[in-house]
Short mmCIF file of C-alpha atoms and ligand atoms in Angstrom, two decimals:
data_model
loop_
_atom_site.label_atom_id
_atom_site.label_comp_id
_atom_site.label_asym_id
_atom_site.label_seq_id
_atom_site.Cartn_x
_atom_site.Cartn_y
_atom_site.Cartn_z
CA MET A 40 -11.70 33.88 46.06
CA SER A 41 -10.26 36.48 44.18
CA GLU A 42 -6.98 36.34 42.27
CA ASP A 43 -5.81 39.11 44.58
CA SER A 44 -7.56 39.37 47.66
CA SER A 45 -4.30 40.28 49.63
CA SER A 46 -3.99 43.74 47.71
CA GLU A 47 -7.19 44.60 49.16
CA ILE A 48 -6.27 44.47 52.81
CA THR A 49 -5.91 47.88 54.60
CA PRO A 50 -2.78 48.72 56.35
CA ASN A 51 -4.61 47.86 59.70
CA GLU A 52 -5.48 44.70 58.48
CA GLY A 53 -1.76 43.94 57.28
CA GLU A 54 -0.61 44.65 60.73
CA ARG A 55 -3.11 42.62 62.53
CA LEU A 56 -2.41 39.66 60.03
CA THR A 57 1.33 40.19 60.67
CA GLU A 58 0.85 39.74 64.43
CA VAL A 59 -1.29 36.93 64.08
CA VAL A 60 0.88 34.88 61.46
CA LYS A 61 4.10 35.60 63.54
CA ASP A 62 2.55 34.23 66.89
CA TRP A 63 0.88 31.25 65.13
CA SER A 64 4.33 30.47 63.47
CA LEU A 65 6.29 30.66 66.50
CA ALA A 66 3.70 28.65 68.65
CA HIS A 67 3.52 26.01 66.13
CA GLY A 68 6.90 25.55 64.94
CA LEU A 69 6.58 27.06 61.44
CA THR A 70 10.06 28.40 62.21
CA VAL A 71 13.64 28.46 61.08
CA ARG A 72 17.08 29.47 62.99
CA PRO A 73 17.26 33.31 62.30
CA PRO A 74 19.38 34.24 59.21
CA PRO A 75 22.44 36.39 59.74
CA ALA A 76 20.23 39.33 58.16
CA VAL A 77 17.86 39.19 61.17
CA ILE A 78 20.49 38.51 63.82
CA ALA A 79 24.22 37.97 63.70
CA ALA A 80 25.47 34.45 64.52
CA GLU A 81 27.60 36.18 67.35
CA ALA A 82 24.15 37.57 68.98
CA ASP A 83 23.04 33.99 69.48
CA PRO A 84 26.18 31.92 70.46
CA ALA A 85 24.11 29.30 72.27
CA GLY A 86 21.63 28.84 69.14
CA ILE A 87 18.57 29.43 71.47
CA LEU A 88 16.62 31.54 68.97
CA ALA A 89 14.05 30.60 66.29
CA THR A 90 12.07 32.88 63.91
CA ALA A 91 8.96 32.52 61.81
CA VAL A 92 9.72 31.15 58.36
CA PRO A 93 8.74 33.60 55.50
CA VAL A 94 5.19 32.71 54.43
CA THR A 95 2.27 34.21 52.38
CA LEU A 96 -0.50 35.85 54.08
CA PHE A 97 -3.00 34.21 51.88
CA PRO A 98 -2.99 30.62 50.07
CA SER A 99 -2.20 31.26 46.28
CA PRO A 100 -4.83 30.23 44.07
CA PHE A 101 -3.81 27.17 42.21
CA PRO A 102 -5.78 25.27 39.56
CA ARG A 103 -7.49 22.29 40.87
CA VAL A 104 -6.80 20.29 37.70
CA CYS A 105 -3.00 21.06 38.22
CA PHE A 106 -2.93 19.81 41.76
CA ASP A 107 -4.74 16.74 40.99
CA GLN A 108 -2.59 16.04 38.04
CA GLY A 109 0.50 16.30 40.41
CA ILE A 110 -1.02 14.02 42.80
CA ALA A 111 -2.15 11.51 40.57
CA VAL A 112 1.06 10.97 38.81
CA GLN A 113 3.26 10.88 41.99
CA GLU A 114 3.16 6.93 42.54
CA THR A 115 3.98 6.44 38.84
CA TYR A 116 6.80 8.93 39.51
CA ASN A 117 7.93 6.84 42.45
CA GLU A 118 7.91 3.79 40.48
CA LEU A 119 9.87 5.25 37.46
CA TYR A 120 12.77 6.63 39.90
CA ALA A 121 12.84 3.32 41.85
CA SER A 122 13.26 1.68 38.45
CA ILE A 123 16.07 4.00 37.13
CA SER A 124 17.73 3.25 40.31
CA GLN A 125 17.99 -0.34 39.47
CA ASP A 126 19.23 0.19 36.00
CA GLU A 127 22.96 0.48 36.67
CA ALA A 128 24.03 0.34 32.95
CA PHE A 129 21.84 3.32 32.08
CA LEU A 130 23.14 5.30 34.98
CA ALA A 131 26.62 4.46 34.15
CA GLN A 132 25.99 5.82 30.58
CA VAL A 133 24.60 9.01 32.23
CA VAL A 134 27.55 9.52 34.33
CA LYS A 135 29.76 9.06 31.21
CA GLU A 136 27.77 11.43 29.30
CA ILE A 137 27.95 14.23 32.20
CA GLY A 138 31.83 13.60 31.83
CA ASP A 139 35.00 14.01 33.99
CA SER A 140 34.65 17.81 34.03
CA ASP A 141 32.06 17.13 36.95
CA ASP A 142 34.29 15.94 39.82
CA PHE A 143 31.37 15.68 42.16
CA ILE A 144 29.21 13.14 40.04
CA THR A 145 32.65 11.39 38.99
CA GLU A 146 33.31 10.77 42.67
CA LEU A 147 29.89 9.85 43.82
CA TRP A 148 29.89 7.11 41.12
CA LYS A 149 33.43 5.87 42.30
CA VAL A 150 31.71 5.17 45.66
CA HIS A 151 29.15 2.97 44.01
CA ILE A 152 31.71 1.23 41.76
CA ARG A 153 33.87 0.43 44.95
CA VAL A 154 30.73 -1.25 46.92
CA LYS A 155 29.69 -2.87 43.80
CA GLU A 156 33.15 -4.81 43.59
CA GLU A 157 32.72 -5.86 47.10
CA GLY A 158 28.97 -6.62 46.82
CA TYR A 159 26.15 -4.78 48.50
CA VAL A 160 24.69 -6.14 51.61
CA GLN A 161 21.53 -4.09 51.58
CA HIS A 162 19.37 -4.40 48.79
CA LYS A 163 16.33 -2.45 50.17
CA SER A 164 16.21 1.13 49.26
CA LEU A 165 14.18 4.11 50.57
CA GLY A 166 13.20 7.02 48.37
CA LEU A 167 11.62 10.36 50.03
CA PHE A 168 11.07 12.02 46.80
CA ARG A 169 9.50 15.42 45.81
CA SER A 170 8.53 16.16 42.17
CA ASP A 171 8.55 20.04 41.36
CA TYR A 172 6.17 21.54 39.11
CA MET A 173 4.97 25.00 37.71
CA VAL A 174 1.55 25.70 35.91
CA HIS A 175 1.83 26.01 32.23
CA GLN A 176 -0.80 27.20 29.88
CA ASP A 177 -0.18 26.77 26.00
CA SER A 178 -2.14 29.69 25.23
CA LYS A 179 -4.78 31.84 26.96
CA GLY A 180 -8.06 29.81 27.34
CA SER A 181 -6.42 26.50 27.27
CA THR A 182 -6.48 24.05 30.23
CA PRO A 183 -3.56 24.78 32.38
CA GLN A 184 -1.04 21.76 33.19
CA ILE A 185 1.70 21.28 35.34
CA LYS A 186 5.24 20.97 33.97
CA GLN A 187 7.90 19.37 36.00
CA VAL A 188 10.83 21.77 37.11
CA GLU A 189 12.88 18.95 38.75
CA PHE A 190 12.71 15.61 40.73
CA ASN A 191 14.53 15.51 44.00
CA THR A 192 15.87 12.08 45.15
CA ILE A 193 17.86 13.44 48.13
CA ALA A 194 17.19 15.58 50.92
CA SER A 195 13.76 16.89 49.63
CA SER A 196 12.95 19.15 52.24
CA PHE A 197 10.18 21.44 53.62
CA GLY A 198 7.92 18.52 54.15
CA GLY A 199 7.83 19.15 57.85
CA LEU A 200 6.97 22.87 57.49
CA SER A 201 4.60 22.42 54.55
CA SER A 202 1.83 20.60 56.39
CA ARG A 203 2.12 23.25 59.06
CA THR A 204 1.60 26.16 56.53
CA SER A 205 -1.41 24.55 55.28
CA SER A 206 -2.59 24.50 59.08
CA LEU A 207 -1.91 28.04 59.29
CA HIS A 208 -3.70 29.29 56.27
CA LYS A 209 -6.85 26.89 57.52
CA PHE A 210 -6.65 28.80 60.77
CA LEU A 211 -6.55 32.13 59.01
CA ALA A 212 -9.41 31.07 56.91
CA SER A 213 -11.60 30.41 59.67
CA THR A 214 -10.44 33.19 62.29
CA GLU A 215 -9.14 36.10 60.41
CA TYR A 216 -10.20 36.34 56.63
CA PRO A 217 -13.99 36.39 57.44
CA PHE A 218 -13.49 39.77 59.28
CA LEU A 219 -11.68 41.50 56.64
CA GLU A 220 -13.25 44.58 55.35
CA SER A 221 -13.18 43.39 51.62
CA PRO A 222 -15.46 40.68 50.88
CA VAL A 223 -13.04 38.69 48.76
CA GLY A 224 -11.38 36.80 51.57
CA ARG A 225 -14.60 35.73 52.87
CA GLY A 226 -15.40 33.35 50.00
CA SER A 227 -15.19 29.62 50.56
CA TRP A 228 -11.69 28.42 50.59
CA GLN A 229 -10.77 25.19 49.12
CA LEU A 230 -7.76 24.25 51.12
CA PRO A 231 -6.49 20.65 50.49
CA ASP A 232 -5.41 18.70 53.67
CA ASN A 233 -1.78 18.32 53.75
CA ASP A 234 -0.04 15.75 55.96
CA SER A 235 3.42 15.78 54.37
CA ALA A 236 5.14 15.48 57.80
CA THR A 237 3.34 12.55 59.02
CA ARG A 238 3.34 10.76 55.76
CA LEU A 239 7.17 11.45 55.07
CA ALA A 240 7.84 9.95 58.67
CA SER A 241 5.68 6.89 57.73
CA GLY A 242 8.06 6.23 55.03
CA ILE A 243 10.92 6.17 57.29
CA LYS A 244 9.13 4.21 59.74
CA GLU A 245 8.11 1.39 57.14
CA ALA A 246 11.91 1.31 55.97
CA PHE A 247 12.72 0.75 59.73
CA ILE A 248 10.31 -1.95 60.06
CA GLN A 249 11.52 -3.55 56.67
CA TYR A 250 15.05 -3.57 57.88
CA GLY A 251 13.97 -6.09 60.56
CA PRO A 252 15.26 -7.02 63.94
CA SER A 253 18.72 -6.14 65.08
CA SER A 254 21.10 -8.99 64.03
CA THR A 255 23.68 -7.42 66.63
CA SER A 256 22.91 -7.30 70.22
CA HIS A 257 22.29 -3.56 69.83
CA PRO A 258 18.84 -2.03 69.55
CA THR A 259 18.02 -0.49 66.05
CA CYS A 260 17.54 3.19 65.45
CA VAL A 261 17.29 5.88 62.43
CA VAL A 262 20.10 8.40 61.77
CA PHE A 263 19.40 11.75 60.30
CA LEU A 264 22.57 12.52 58.55
CA VAL A 265 22.75 16.47 58.63
CA GLN A 266 24.75 19.47 57.76
CA GLY A 267 26.44 21.37 60.77
CA GLY A 268 24.75 24.82 61.41
CA GLU A 269 21.35 23.83 59.46
CA ARG A 270 19.19 26.78 59.81
CA ASN A 271 16.16 24.57 58.35
CA ILE A 272 16.56 22.33 61.30
CA PHE A 273 12.83 22.61 62.47
CA ASP A 274 11.75 21.05 59.20
CA GLN A 275 13.83 18.13 60.02
CA ARG A 276 12.80 17.86 63.76
CA HIS A 277 9.14 17.81 62.76
CA LEU A 278 9.81 14.59 60.83
CA GLU A 279 11.63 13.10 63.98
CA TYR A 280 8.90 14.12 66.31
CA GLU A 281 6.21 12.45 63.80
CA LEU A 282 8.32 9.23 63.80
CA GLN A 283 8.44 9.32 67.57
CA ARG A 284 4.75 9.85 67.62
CA SER A 285 3.71 7.06 65.65
CA GLY A 286 3.09 5.29 68.96
CA ASP A 287 3.24 1.34 68.55
CA VAL A 288 7.12 1.19 67.92
CA HIS A 289 9.58 3.20 69.62
CA ILE A 290 12.18 4.36 67.09
CA PRO A 291 15.31 6.16 68.52
CA VAL A 292 16.41 8.84 66.20
CA PHE A 293 19.66 10.47 66.13
CA ARG A 294 21.27 13.61 64.24
CA LEU A 295 24.59 12.90 62.89
CA PRO A 296 26.53 15.69 61.24
CA PHE A 297 27.84 14.27 57.90
CA SER A 298 31.58 15.26 58.85
CA GLU A 299 31.26 13.05 61.72
CA VAL A 300 30.31 9.65 60.38
CA LEU A 301 33.65 8.22 60.56
CA GLU A 302 34.28 9.22 64.08
CA HIS A 303 30.86 8.04 65.56
CA THR A 304 30.04 4.90 63.52
CA THR A 305 31.72 1.63 62.80
CA LEU A 306 30.79 -1.62 60.95
CA ALA A 307 29.94 -4.78 62.90
CA GLU A 308 32.66 -7.39 62.73
CA GLY A 309 31.66 -10.27 60.22
CA SER A 310 30.20 -10.21 56.83
CA GLY A 311 26.95 -8.39 57.75
CA ARG A 312 28.48 -4.99 57.55
CA GLN A 313 25.70 -3.68 60.18
CA LEU A 314 26.31 -0.06 60.79
CA LEU A 315 26.88 0.75 64.30
CA TYR A 316 26.15 4.20 65.93
CA HIS A 317 28.19 5.22 69.12
CA PRO A 318 26.39 8.44 70.27
CA PRO A 319 29.03 10.64 71.71
CA GLN A 320 26.70 11.64 74.49
CA LEU A 321 26.07 8.10 75.59
CA PRO A 322 29.42 6.33 75.69
CA SER A 323 28.06 3.11 77.12
CA HIS A 324 25.50 2.66 74.29
CA THR A 325 25.65 1.47 70.66
CA PHE A 326 22.83 1.22 68.25
CA GLU A 327 22.52 -0.67 64.98
CA VAL A 328 21.33 1.89 62.33
CA ALA A 329 18.43 0.52 60.19
CA VAL A 330 17.84 3.57 58.33
CA ILE A 331 20.19 6.49 57.08
CA TYR A 332 17.91 9.59 56.16
CA MET A 333 20.32 12.06 54.42
CA ARG A 334 19.57 15.83 54.63
CA SER A 335 23.26 16.37 53.64
CA GLY A 336 25.76 14.93 51.14
CA TYR A 337 23.79 16.31 48.02
CA GLY A 338 26.59 18.81 46.98
CA PRO A 339 30.38 19.25 46.82
CA SER A 340 30.52 21.31 49.87
CA ASP A 341 29.67 18.52 52.09
CA TYR A 342 32.74 16.69 50.68
CA PRO A 343 35.66 19.20 51.21
CA ASN A 344 38.13 16.26 51.80
CA GLN A 345 38.80 12.59 50.89
CA SER A 346 37.54 11.62 54.42
CA ALA A 347 33.95 12.94 53.67
CA TRP A 348 34.06 10.56 50.53
CA GLU A 349 35.41 7.69 52.61
CA GLY A 350 32.56 8.60 55.07
CA ARG A 351 29.89 8.21 52.09
CA TYR A 352 31.67 4.86 51.16
CA HIS A 353 31.41 3.68 54.70
CA LEU A 354 27.71 4.13 54.74
CA GLU A 355 27.28 2.87 51.37
CA ARG A 356 28.79 -0.53 52.10
CA SER A 357 26.93 -0.74 55.33
CA ALA A 358 23.82 -2.91 55.92
CA ALA A 359 21.75 0.27 56.69
CA ILE A 360 19.00 1.16 54.37
CA LYS A 361 19.98 4.23 52.75
CA CYS A 362 17.57 7.23 51.60
CA PRO A 363 19.22 7.63 49.12
CA THR A 364 21.72 5.19 47.91
CA VAL A 365 24.26 6.46 45.41
CA LEU A 366 22.42 4.89 42.48
CA THR A 367 19.32 6.68 43.50
CA GLN A 368 21.18 10.10 44.07
CA VAL A 369 22.62 9.71 40.65
CA ALA A 370 18.96 8.79 39.30
CA GLY A 371 17.87 12.33 40.58
CA THR A 372 20.33 14.38 38.44
CA LYS A 373 19.09 16.76 35.98
CA LYS A 374 20.90 14.92 33.24
CA VAL A 375 18.63 11.78 33.89
CA GLN A 376 15.48 14.35 33.88
CA GLN A 377 16.84 15.65 30.42
CA ILE A 378 17.18 12.18 28.99
CA LEU A 379 13.56 11.29 29.91
CA ALA A 380 12.18 14.52 28.60
CA THR A 381 14.41 15.31 25.42
CA PRO A 382 11.85 15.53 22.39
CA GLU A 383 11.79 12.23 20.57
CA THR A 384 13.40 12.13 17.12
CA PRO A 385 14.09 9.11 14.81
CA SER A 386 17.43 9.07 16.20
CA ASN A 387 16.17 9.49 19.90
CA PRO A 388 13.44 6.93 20.55
CA PRO A 389 11.55 7.21 23.48
CA ILE A 390 13.21 5.73 26.80
CA LEU A 391 10.27 5.73 29.28
CA PRO A 392 9.04 2.17 28.39
CA ARG A 393 12.52 0.86 29.48
CA PHE A 394 11.38 1.88 33.13
CA VAL A 395 7.60 1.94 33.14
CA VAL A 396 5.86 -1.24 32.11
CA ALA A 397 4.82 -0.75 28.41
CA LYS A 398 1.24 -2.04 28.87
CA ASP A 399 0.70 0.89 31.27
CA THR A 400 -0.02 3.45 28.65
CA VAL A 401 -2.12 5.92 31.02
CA SER A 402 0.71 5.99 33.36
CA LEU A 403 3.28 6.58 30.60
CA SER A 404 1.24 9.56 29.01
CA ASN A 405 0.57 11.10 32.60
CA LEU A 406 4.26 11.27 32.93
CA LYS A 407 4.94 12.49 29.56
CA ASN A 408 2.28 15.18 29.90
CA THR A 409 4.47 16.70 32.89
CA PHE A 410 7.62 17.22 30.77
CA THR A 411 8.77 20.21 29.14
CA ASN A 412 11.48 20.56 26.64
CA ILE A 413 15.01 19.74 27.95
CA TYR A 414 17.98 19.41 25.74
CA PRO A 415 21.72 18.00 26.28
CA LEU A 416 24.45 20.21 25.22
CA ASP A 417 26.40 17.55 23.49
CA ASP A 418 27.06 16.90 19.82
CA SER A 419 23.60 14.78 19.32
CA GLU A 420 21.19 16.13 16.97
CA SER A 421 19.01 17.72 20.03
CA GLY A 422 22.51 18.94 21.36
CA LEU A 423 23.48 20.87 18.43
CA LYS A 424 20.04 22.34 18.31
CA ALA A 425 20.52 23.49 22.10
CA ARG A 426 23.89 24.98 21.57
CA LYS A 427 22.43 27.16 18.81
CA ILE A 428 19.58 28.25 21.19
CA ALA A 429 22.17 28.67 23.96
CA ALA A 430 24.53 31.01 21.93
CA ASP A 431 21.48 33.06 20.54
CA PRO A 432 21.01 36.33 22.48
CA GLU A 433 17.31 36.33 22.00
CA LEU A 434 16.37 32.54 21.81
CA CYS A 435 18.30 32.04 25.03
CA LYS A 436 15.83 34.28 26.98
CA GLY A 437 13.42 31.51 27.25
CA TYR A 438 15.82 29.02 28.88
CA VAL A 439 17.75 27.98 31.94
CA LEU A 440 21.22 26.35 31.90
CA LYS A 441 21.59 23.78 34.80
CA PRO A 442 24.65 21.88 36.06
CA GLN A 443 24.22 18.54 37.99
CA ARG A 444 23.94 20.22 41.27
CA GLU A 445 21.13 20.43 44.17
CA GLY A 446 20.25 22.85 46.56
CA GLY A 447 19.51 26.09 44.82
CA GLY A 448 21.82 28.94 43.39
CA ASN A 449 23.58 26.83 40.77
CA ASN A 450 21.62 27.70 37.64
CA ILE A 451 22.17 30.15 34.75
CA TYR A 452 19.20 31.99 33.51
CA ARG A 453 18.36 33.62 30.17
CA SER A 454 20.86 36.27 28.75
CA ALA A 455 23.48 35.16 31.19
CA ILE A 456 23.74 31.86 29.34
CA PRO A 457 25.77 32.86 26.13
CA PRO A 458 28.57 34.52 28.15
CA PHE A 459 28.78 31.76 30.70
CA LEU A 460 29.18 29.14 28.08
CA LYS A 461 31.94 31.19 26.70
CA SER A 462 33.68 31.41 29.89
CA ILE A 463 34.02 27.55 30.03
CA PRO A 464 35.64 25.00 27.93
CA GLU A 465 33.60 23.54 25.35
CA SER A 466 34.37 20.03 26.48
CA HIS A 467 32.53 20.78 29.91
CA TRP A 468 29.43 21.77 28.08
CA PRO A 469 27.78 18.22 28.05
CA SER A 470 27.77 18.34 31.91
CA TYR A 471 25.02 21.06 31.64
CA ILE A 472 21.30 20.77 30.43
CA LEU A 473 19.48 23.59 28.71
CA MET A 474 15.81 23.51 29.96
CA GLU A 475 12.81 25.73 28.51
CA LEU A 476 11.53 28.30 31.16
CA ILE A 477 8.09 27.40 32.47
CA THR A 478 6.09 30.71 32.76
CA PRO A 479 3.23 30.29 34.95
CA PRO A 480 0.24 32.73 34.81
CA PRO A 481 0.92 35.67 37.31
CA VAL A 482 -1.03 35.65 40.60
CA LYS A 483 -0.62 38.22 43.42
CA ASN A 484 -0.05 37.79 47.19
CA THR A 485 1.57 39.18 50.21
CA ILE A 486 4.86 37.66 51.66
CA LEU A 487 5.40 38.08 55.36
CA ARG A 488 9.44 37.95 55.53
CA ASN A 489 11.37 38.96 58.67
CA GLY A 490 8.34 40.93 59.99
CA LYS A 491 7.87 42.95 56.84
CA LEU A 492 5.22 42.69 54.31
CA GLU A 493 6.06 42.57 50.48
CA HIS A 494 3.10 42.92 48.07
CA GLY A 495 3.25 42.02 44.45
CA GLY A 496 3.18 39.50 41.77
CA VAL A 497 4.37 36.11 42.68
CA ILE A 498 5.34 32.66 40.95
CA CYS A 499 4.19 29.42 42.59
CA GLU A 500 6.06 26.06 42.58
CA LEU A 501 4.02 22.92 43.70
CA GLY A 502 6.17 20.01 44.98
CA ILE A 503 4.30 16.65 45.51
CA TYR A 504 6.21 14.33 47.87
CA GLY A 505 6.41 10.52 47.57
CA THR A 506 7.68 7.67 49.57
CA CYS A 507 8.99 4.39 48.04
CA ILE A 508 10.70 1.39 49.24
CA TRP A 509 11.99 -1.31 46.85
CA ASN A 510 14.37 -4.18 46.38
CA GLN A 511 17.27 -3.26 43.98
CA GLN A 512 17.94 -6.86 43.18
CA SER A 513 14.45 -8.23 42.79
CA GLY A 514 12.80 -5.16 41.56
CA GLU A 515 9.97 -5.48 43.94
CA ILE A 516 8.33 -2.50 45.18
CA LEU A 517 7.40 -2.79 48.85
CA HIS A 518 5.86 0.46 49.64
CA ASN A 519 4.66 3.38 47.26
CA LYS A 520 2.76 6.27 48.37
CA GLN A 521 1.98 9.98 47.61
CA ALA A 522 3.04 11.96 50.75
CA GLY A 523 1.43 15.42 50.62
CA TYR A 524 2.45 18.62 49.01
CA LEU A 525 4.48 21.87 49.18
CA LEU A 526 3.79 25.34 47.86
CA ARG A 527 6.53 27.51 47.58
CA THR A 528 6.22 30.90 46.28
CA LYS A 529 8.59 33.52 45.25
CA GLY A 530 8.48 37.25 43.97
CA ASP A 531 8.13 37.33 40.03
CA GLN A 532 11.27 39.39 39.68
CA SER A 533 13.22 36.38 41.39
CA GLU A 534 14.65 33.55 39.32
CA GLU A 535 15.43 31.15 42.14
CA GLY A 536 12.71 30.09 44.67
CA GLY A 537 14.66 28.67 47.76
CA VAL A 538 13.06 29.58 50.87
CA ALA A 539 16.20 28.72 53.00
CA ALA A 540 18.36 30.77 50.52
CA GLY A 541 15.97 33.76 51.23
CA PHE A 542 14.38 33.93 47.76
CA GLY A 543 11.13 32.21 48.45
CA CYS A 544 8.47 31.56 51.06
CA MET A 545 6.18 28.97 52.26
CA ASP A 546 2.61 29.02 50.77
CA SER A 547 -0.53 26.57 50.45
CA CYS A 548 -2.84 25.89 47.72
CA SER A 549 -6.28 27.51 47.49
CA LEU A 550 -7.71 25.35 44.93
CA VAL A 551 -9.60 27.08 42.08
CA ASP A 552 -11.75 25.72 39.10
CA VAL A 553 -10.55 26.93 36.07
CA VAL A 554 -13.44 28.39 33.94
CA GLY A 555 -12.79 28.92 30.32
CA GLY A 556 -8.93 28.72 30.65
CA ALA A 557 -8.98 31.71 33.04
CA ILE A 558 -7.02 31.05 36.25
P1 LIG B 632 17.77 23.00 42.39
O1 LIG B 632 18.19 21.55 42.31
O2 LIG B 632 19.01 24.04 42.66
O3 LIG B 632 16.61 23.26 43.36
P2 LIG B 632 15.89 23.69 40.25
O4 LIG B 632 16.03 22.91 39.08
O5 LIG B 632 14.81 23.43 41.19
O6 LIG B 632 17.50 23.47 40.99
O7 LIG B 632 16.03 25.20 40.08
C1 LIG B 632 16.03 26.21 41.14
C2 LIG B 632 14.68 27.06 40.92
O8 LIG B 632 15.02 27.81 39.58
C3 LIG B 632 13.28 26.64 40.79
O9 LIG B 632 12.91 26.29 42.21
C4 LIG B 632 12.57 27.46 40.06
O10 LIG B 632 12.10 28.58 40.72
C5 LIG B 632 13.61 27.96 38.93
N1 LIG B 632 13.46 27.10 37.73
C6 LIG B 632 14.35 25.95 37.43
N2 LIG B 632 13.85 25.51 36.36
C7 LIG B 632 12.90 26.16 35.78
C8 LIG B 632 12.17 26.31 34.59
N3 LIG B 632 12.22 25.20 33.73
N4 LIG B 632 11.28 27.28 34.52
C9 LIG B 632 10.98 28.12 35.35
N5 LIG B 632 11.81 28.18 36.61
C10 LIG B 632 12.75 27.40 36.80
MG1 LIG B 633 14.80 22.62 43.08
#
């Protein structure tokens, strides 16, 4: 396809595609709860409405070499983060380096310490990961590569909607694009299969099986730990439905708001610490929780008071398999990513071999190839270099400053970095990392958002999902799989790409072969 098929559609075609995409999305659950900009919360008090998720009219061109690179490295990434999660001494050092100024990470770590003192009763751990990338080209004409934006170890979202977005674009490629006036859309589309919803659900199912039979008299279940008022609920529901669809074993799934953990769960009497869930709607039933899948608990707003922290502690010390544990959540901090990616110097020897078996040099170099420069802001050699960059009004334009937070909207970009750092005490700087901005080659597309078309330059971010189950104590990996992909696209004027936050939209990849370095 052309780099810009969407600019060539006529206004009538735009109208037609809008109708088709809107209806397909609603009919297939490519949906979210409507944002306040579309409908005020008061206008839908019973929560009966859904709206189509923002989506591109066409799949965006994406270099096949880059897509393959992301898929190929995912299982190594799963193994890497499983291994980091087991390295308590390393993570303790990470938390120390982040420092007390970050209350959230400090409190999170305290949860682990309390459980460690008492002893963990569950050694198996589930990771539903997503590694995010953008395309980078060293120079015009060179082979493009993917560079990692971040690695998510908690609440990696959009796997339920991304497989549907791929299906939408496949549908359009057979039913609509061939009839567009301009011939560009009629080329052959290389649209990779994407079964992220099924694969992520398989990871949860595998953990459910690994938990084993109930050891109380109660049937086992899976709990999705969620935020109240979640707008991206259908993304989560699709995983739940996939879990139910898997046929051979019936898995009861319950959605439990994070704020209600202490109200509706207890630990079984005795030393087993089985987590018991008492569904408020079924007062005569109790379930033993095999797996807790967290779609909440990743940021300070989920912990408004001490009782929320008690809730997290209560779950952490239970026998349920956690996705993720506190250790895995801490492994997913940007500080860990920075430590892995900080350029090597004589005083900063490579750390990767500590986690990935040294004999596996191919895996090691595949991982390294996805790193871009990330620096600490401490007083180490790299830290001092980063402080200079961050204070320089010109150099800072190529960087993003990140705190140890998840969920979007927390980063400080480019020229905003120097005044921001001046506004906080220097003693807090080490809780941030400074990362080089990745600048992907521009592509064009049209976004359908809230019924309106927005055409222009876009930036795409590829996420590759992975599922992994391992034993924290023995180090044994019990399950390790790549689990499909997400393509998120944003207007090229926007720094952040969050779909739910209203900046980005769903997309899928149209794989293109790179000829002479031109994308
Ligand atoms: P969060 O955990 O809040 O999602 P991210 O590190 O993913 O934080 O950053 C949010 C968004 O900011 C990304 O989705 C991406 O659009 C943009 N971004 C972050 N880091 C970079 C980078 N190094 N280069 C280019 N864009 C980036
Ligand atoms: Mg992100």
